[in-house]
XYZ file of C-alpha atoms in Angstrom:
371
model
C 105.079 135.767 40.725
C 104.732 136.762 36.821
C 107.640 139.152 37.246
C 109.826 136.653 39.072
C 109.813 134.308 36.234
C 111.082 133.620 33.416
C 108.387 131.457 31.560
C 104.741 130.765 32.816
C 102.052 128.423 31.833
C 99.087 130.623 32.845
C 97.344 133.786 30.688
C 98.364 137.317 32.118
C 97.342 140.343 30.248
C 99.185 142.680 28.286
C 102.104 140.247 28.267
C 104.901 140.672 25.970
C 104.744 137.053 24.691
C 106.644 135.704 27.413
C 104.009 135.414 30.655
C 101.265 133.964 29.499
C 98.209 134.099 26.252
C 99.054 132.541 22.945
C 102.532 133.994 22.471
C 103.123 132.072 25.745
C 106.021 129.464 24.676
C 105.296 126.692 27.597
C 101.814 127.542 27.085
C 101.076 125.956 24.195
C 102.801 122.881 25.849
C 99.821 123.186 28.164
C 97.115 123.483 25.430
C 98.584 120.107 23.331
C 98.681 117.874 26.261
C 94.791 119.862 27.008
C 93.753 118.530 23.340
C 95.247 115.084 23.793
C 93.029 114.429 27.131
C 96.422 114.385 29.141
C 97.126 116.143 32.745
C 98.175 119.497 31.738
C 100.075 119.749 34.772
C 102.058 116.721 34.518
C 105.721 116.916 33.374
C 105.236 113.358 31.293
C 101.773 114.790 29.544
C 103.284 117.897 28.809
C 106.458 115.430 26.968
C 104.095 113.241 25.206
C 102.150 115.928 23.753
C 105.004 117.361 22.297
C 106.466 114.708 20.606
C 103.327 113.624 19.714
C 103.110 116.771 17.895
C 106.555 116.688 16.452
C 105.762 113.492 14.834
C 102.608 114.515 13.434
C 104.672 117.808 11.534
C 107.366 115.361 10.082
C 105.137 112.880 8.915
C 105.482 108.940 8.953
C 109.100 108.942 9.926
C 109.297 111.784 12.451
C 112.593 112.590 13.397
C 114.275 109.143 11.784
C 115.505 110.833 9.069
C 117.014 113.872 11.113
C 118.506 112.420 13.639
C 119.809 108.636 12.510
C 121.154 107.136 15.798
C 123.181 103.778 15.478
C 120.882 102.049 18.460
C 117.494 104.103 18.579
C 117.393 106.339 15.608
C 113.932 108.303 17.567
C 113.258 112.161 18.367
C 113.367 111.439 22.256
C 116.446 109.269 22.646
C 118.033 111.966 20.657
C 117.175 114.352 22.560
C 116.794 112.908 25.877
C 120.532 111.794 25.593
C 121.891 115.144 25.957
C 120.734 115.154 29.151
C 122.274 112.025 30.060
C 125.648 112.694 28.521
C 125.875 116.271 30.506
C 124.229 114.411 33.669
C 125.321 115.999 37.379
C 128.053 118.551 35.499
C 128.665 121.944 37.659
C 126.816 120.319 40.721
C 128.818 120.252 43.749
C 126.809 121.515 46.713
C 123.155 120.131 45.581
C 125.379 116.668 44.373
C 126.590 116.621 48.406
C 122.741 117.197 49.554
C 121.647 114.401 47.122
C 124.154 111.771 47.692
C 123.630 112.387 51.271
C 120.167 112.069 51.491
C 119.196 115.236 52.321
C 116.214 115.699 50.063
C 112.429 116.309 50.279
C 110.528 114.840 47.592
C 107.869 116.374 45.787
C 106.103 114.132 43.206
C 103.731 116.961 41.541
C 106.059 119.674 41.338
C 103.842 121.877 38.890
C 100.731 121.485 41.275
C 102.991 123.018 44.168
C 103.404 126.462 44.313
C 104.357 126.806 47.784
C 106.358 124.032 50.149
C 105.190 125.437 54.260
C 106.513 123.645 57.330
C 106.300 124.257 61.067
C 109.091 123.988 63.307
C 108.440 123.487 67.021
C 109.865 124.647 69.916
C 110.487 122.858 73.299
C 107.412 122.083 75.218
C 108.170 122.292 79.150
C 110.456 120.334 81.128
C 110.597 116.580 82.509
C 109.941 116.397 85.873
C 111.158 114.012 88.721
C 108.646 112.525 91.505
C 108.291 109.325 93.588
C 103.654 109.343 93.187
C 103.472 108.358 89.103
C 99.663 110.237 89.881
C 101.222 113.825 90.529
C 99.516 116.202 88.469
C 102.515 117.830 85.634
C 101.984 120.676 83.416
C 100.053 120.176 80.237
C 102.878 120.561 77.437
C 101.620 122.798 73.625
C 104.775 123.015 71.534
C 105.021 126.877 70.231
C 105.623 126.764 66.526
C 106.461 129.459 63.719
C 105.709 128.704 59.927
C 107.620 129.325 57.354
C 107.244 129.015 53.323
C 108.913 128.457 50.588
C 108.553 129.572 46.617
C 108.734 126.291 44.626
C 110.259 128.209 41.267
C 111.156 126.346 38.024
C 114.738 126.696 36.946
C 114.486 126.708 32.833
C 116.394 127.343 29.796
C 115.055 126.985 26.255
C 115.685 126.834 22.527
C 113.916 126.677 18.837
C 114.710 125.362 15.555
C 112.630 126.927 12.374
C 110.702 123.866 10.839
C 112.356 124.580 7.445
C 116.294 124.291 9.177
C 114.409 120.914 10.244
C 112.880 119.876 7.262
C 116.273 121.241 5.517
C 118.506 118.368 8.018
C 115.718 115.731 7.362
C 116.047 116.367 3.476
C 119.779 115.767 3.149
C 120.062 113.470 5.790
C 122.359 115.172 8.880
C 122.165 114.069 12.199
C 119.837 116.409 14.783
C 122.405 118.512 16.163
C 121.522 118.332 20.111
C 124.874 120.647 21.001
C 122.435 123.304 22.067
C 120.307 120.895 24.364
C 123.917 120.181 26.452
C 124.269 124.033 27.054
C 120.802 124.458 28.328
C 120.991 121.444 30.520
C 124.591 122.808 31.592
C 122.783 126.051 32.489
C 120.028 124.915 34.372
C 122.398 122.851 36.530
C 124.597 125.790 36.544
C 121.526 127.808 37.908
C 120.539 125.647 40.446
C 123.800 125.143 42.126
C 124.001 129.166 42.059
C 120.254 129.337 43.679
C 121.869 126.263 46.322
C 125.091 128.726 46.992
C 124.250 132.101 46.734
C 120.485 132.214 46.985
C 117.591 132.397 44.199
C 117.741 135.949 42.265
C 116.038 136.935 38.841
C 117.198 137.241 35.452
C 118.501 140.675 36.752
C 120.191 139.706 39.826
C 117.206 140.599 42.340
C 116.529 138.222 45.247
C 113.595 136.116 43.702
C 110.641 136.993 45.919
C 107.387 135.649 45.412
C 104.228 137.069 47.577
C 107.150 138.126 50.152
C 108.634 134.881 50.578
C 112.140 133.812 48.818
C 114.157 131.167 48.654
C 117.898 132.046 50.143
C 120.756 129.837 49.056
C 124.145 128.991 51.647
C 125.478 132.594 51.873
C 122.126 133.904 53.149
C 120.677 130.793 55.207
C 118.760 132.063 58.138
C 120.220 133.054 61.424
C 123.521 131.738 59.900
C 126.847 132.137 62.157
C 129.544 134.956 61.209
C 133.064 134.053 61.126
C 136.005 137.155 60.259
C 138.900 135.228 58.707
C 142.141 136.088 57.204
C 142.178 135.846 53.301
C 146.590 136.132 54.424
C 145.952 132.744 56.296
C 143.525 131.348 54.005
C 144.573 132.081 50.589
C 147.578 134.539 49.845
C 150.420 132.930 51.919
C 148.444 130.160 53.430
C 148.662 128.614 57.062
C 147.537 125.968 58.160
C 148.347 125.914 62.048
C 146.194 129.307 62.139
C 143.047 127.761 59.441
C 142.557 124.775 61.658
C 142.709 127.294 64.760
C 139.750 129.208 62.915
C 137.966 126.108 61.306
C 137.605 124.898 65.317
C 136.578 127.931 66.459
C 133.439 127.538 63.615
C 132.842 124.102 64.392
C 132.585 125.559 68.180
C 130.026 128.316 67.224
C 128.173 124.971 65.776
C 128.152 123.232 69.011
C 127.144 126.486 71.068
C 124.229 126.124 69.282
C 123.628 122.512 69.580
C 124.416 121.530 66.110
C 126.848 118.996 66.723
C 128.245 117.700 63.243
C 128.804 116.057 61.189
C 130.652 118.960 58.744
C 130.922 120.298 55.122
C 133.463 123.178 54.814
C 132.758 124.886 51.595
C 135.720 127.320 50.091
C 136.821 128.737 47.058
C 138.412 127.284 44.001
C 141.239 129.519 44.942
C 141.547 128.518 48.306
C 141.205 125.045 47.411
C 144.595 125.289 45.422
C 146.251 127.459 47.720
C 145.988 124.095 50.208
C 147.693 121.833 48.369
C 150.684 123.114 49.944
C 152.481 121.333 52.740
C 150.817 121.705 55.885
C 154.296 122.427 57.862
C 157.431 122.939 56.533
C 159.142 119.154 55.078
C 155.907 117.685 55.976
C 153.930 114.330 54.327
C 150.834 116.219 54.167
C 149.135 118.877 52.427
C 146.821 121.302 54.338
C 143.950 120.057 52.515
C 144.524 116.410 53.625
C 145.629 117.449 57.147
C 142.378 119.320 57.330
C 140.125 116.617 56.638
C 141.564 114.985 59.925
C 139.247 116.728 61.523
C 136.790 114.306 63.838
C 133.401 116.243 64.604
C 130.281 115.029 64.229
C 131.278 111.359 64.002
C 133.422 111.394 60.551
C 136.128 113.407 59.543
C 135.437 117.062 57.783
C 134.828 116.794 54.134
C 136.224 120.019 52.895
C 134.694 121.142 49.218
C 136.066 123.608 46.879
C 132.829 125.122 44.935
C 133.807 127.426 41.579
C 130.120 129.013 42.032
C 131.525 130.167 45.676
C 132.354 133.994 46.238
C 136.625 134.484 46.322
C 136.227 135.193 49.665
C 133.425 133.703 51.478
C 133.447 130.164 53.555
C 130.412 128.161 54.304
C 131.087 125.074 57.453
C 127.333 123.180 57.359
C 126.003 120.598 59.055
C 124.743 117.720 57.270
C 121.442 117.137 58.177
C 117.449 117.592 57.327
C 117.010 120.017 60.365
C 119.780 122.617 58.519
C 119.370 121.703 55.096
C 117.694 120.030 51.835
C 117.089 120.649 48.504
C 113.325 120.043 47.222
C 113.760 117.456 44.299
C 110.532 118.272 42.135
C 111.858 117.521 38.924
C 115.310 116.539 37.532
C 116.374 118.847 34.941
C 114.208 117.281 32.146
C 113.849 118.342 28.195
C 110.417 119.548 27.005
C 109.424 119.843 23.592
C 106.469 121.382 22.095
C 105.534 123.229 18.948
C 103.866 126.552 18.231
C 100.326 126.630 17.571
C 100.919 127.501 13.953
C 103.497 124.423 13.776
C 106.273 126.229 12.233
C 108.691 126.494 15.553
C 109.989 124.151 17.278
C 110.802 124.685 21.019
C 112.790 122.193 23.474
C 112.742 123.689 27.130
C 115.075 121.742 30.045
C 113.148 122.044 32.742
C 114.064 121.717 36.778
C 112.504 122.121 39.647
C 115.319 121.514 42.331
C 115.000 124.112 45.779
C 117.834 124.429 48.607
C 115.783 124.768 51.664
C 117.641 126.300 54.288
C 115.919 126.104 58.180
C 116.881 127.507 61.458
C 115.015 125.962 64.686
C 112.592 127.639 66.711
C 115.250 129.579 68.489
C 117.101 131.411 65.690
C 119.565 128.542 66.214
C 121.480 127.760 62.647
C 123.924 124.855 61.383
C 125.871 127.292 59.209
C 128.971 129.444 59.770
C 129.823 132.085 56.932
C 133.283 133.215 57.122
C 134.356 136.302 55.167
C 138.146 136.890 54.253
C 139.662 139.979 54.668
């Protein structure tokens, strides 16, 4: 698991400062909130500790005097706000899982290494008699397990106590510019991990003890669609799209995933369909498309940026197909060194796509692939 992340709380020998001991950045996060009596492993300990300790290096006033705010002049409005001004930004897919209710909720995110579910198959048959005392067959469900790597998504930055003291001397405002990228990255991240699947800081799959976490392109079992990139993007038509966008939703149905839809394309695509949908006609092929009826409400088509130029993703909406694991909203850390002199700030998430198949190899996704 060390190699498959970025930053970890825990001691791991001949580290390079970045896995663990007391070069470990988040882990002297861990040791403040361990001297304050707090729950090392809680994501509000590990944020009181640090400001706690922030305050205690700029004396009396703490970050008043370096970052003056016209409602709140404090440290953690100033730096909590970043997170609120950036918000949901470069969140499509995960936005569409969240506002739809398709999350599992995991209160101690840090505690969890591992989320493991079962999923069952059918137990026998129903049977017809006219004696209610006929002996039936005793029904056991077979089940499979599967598992999946609760990772933290992270991005992190410092500021030399002196540049600090340097802003608090002369009065500037704490410039927070740098917490907006990070907490643009992270959410940048995660929708990648949602899309394309998890991979490390060198494009691997992210694998812990075997087990990884695959994203919408590489969902289990998923459908396989060939499509025409002509049709689709280059010169595109919509008689022959809607042909092949039936023809996914019928793969769905063959294996009893009934609706209702998301059809996920490219940014490319996505312009490509605001052209009419016939010739002289009222309506574009992206509005014609979303006339679709399956699964009780119309297809809500999606261009996604983060979405390879010439891949396609139709999903059904629902817990049995897909959720994202909502441990932690991308939330800003900050901590010192143990000598005091640095000052870190790490946005932390931990936000999972979970992607399930049913007992039968049965999936709600189709992947098309333009060619």
């Amino acid at each position: 698991m060390f190699d498959n992340m970025r930053f970890t709380g825990a001691a791991k020998s001949g580290d390079d400062g970045f896995g663990g001991g007391a070069q470990n950045k988040l882990g002297s996060a861990f040791m403040r909130a361990m001297e304050l009596g707090l729950d090392p492993f809680s994501v509000s300990a590990l944020r009181e500790g640090g400001f706690r300790a922030l305050e205690g290096l700029l004396g009396s006033d703490g970050f008043r005097a370096a970052a003056p705010l016209p409602v709140n002049p404090d440290a953690q409005v100033a730096i909590d706000g970043a997170v609120v001004r950036v918000g949901m930004e470069r969140l499509q897919f995960v936005q569409d899982l969240l506002s739809e209710g398709l999350t599992y909720t995991l209160p101690d995110p840090l505690s969890v290494p591992f989320l493991e579910w079962r999923t069952r198959g059918r137990a026998g048959q129903a049977r017809r008699v006219m004696n209610p005392g006929s002996r039936g067959q005793n029904h056991v469900a077979p089940m499979s397990f599967s598992r999946l790597p609760i990772y933290l998504t992270m991005a992190d930055n410092q500021l030399n106590i002196r540049e600090l003291r340097m802003s608090q001397r002369i009065g500037l405002p704490l410039d927070v510019a740098n917490l907006e990228d990070d907490v643009r990255a992270v959410n940048e991240a995660i929708e990648d991990a949602a899309i394309n699947g998890a991979t490390t800081l060198d494009g691997q799959t992210l694998q812990v003890d075997s087990y990884s976490a695959p994203g919408l392109l590489t969902a289990p079992n998923a459908n396989t669609k060939s499509l025409s990139l002509a049709d689709w993007t280059t010169t595109p038509n919509g008689t022959n799209v809607m042909l092949a966008i039936t023809q996914m939703i019928a793969q769905l149905v063959a294996d009893k995933k009934f609706g209702p839809y998301n059809l996920y394309i490219p940014t490319a695509t996505g312009i490509a369909w605001q052209n009419d949908f016939k010739a002289n006609g009222n309506d574009s092929i992206m509005v014609r498309l979303g006339q679709i009826q399956a699964g009780g409400r119309p297809l809500r088509i999606r261009p996604l940026d983060l979405l390879p130029s010439t891949k396609v993703g139709l999903v059904q909406m629902t817990s049995d197909v897909v959720d994202i694991v909502d441990g932690q909203r991308p939330t800003i850390i900050p901590f010192t060194s143990l000598d005091g002199f640095t000052l870190y700030n790490v946005v932390m998430a931990a936000m999972v796509p979970r992607f399930r198949s049913d007992y039968d190899g049965n999936s709600g996704v189709v992947i098309g692939t333009m060619s």
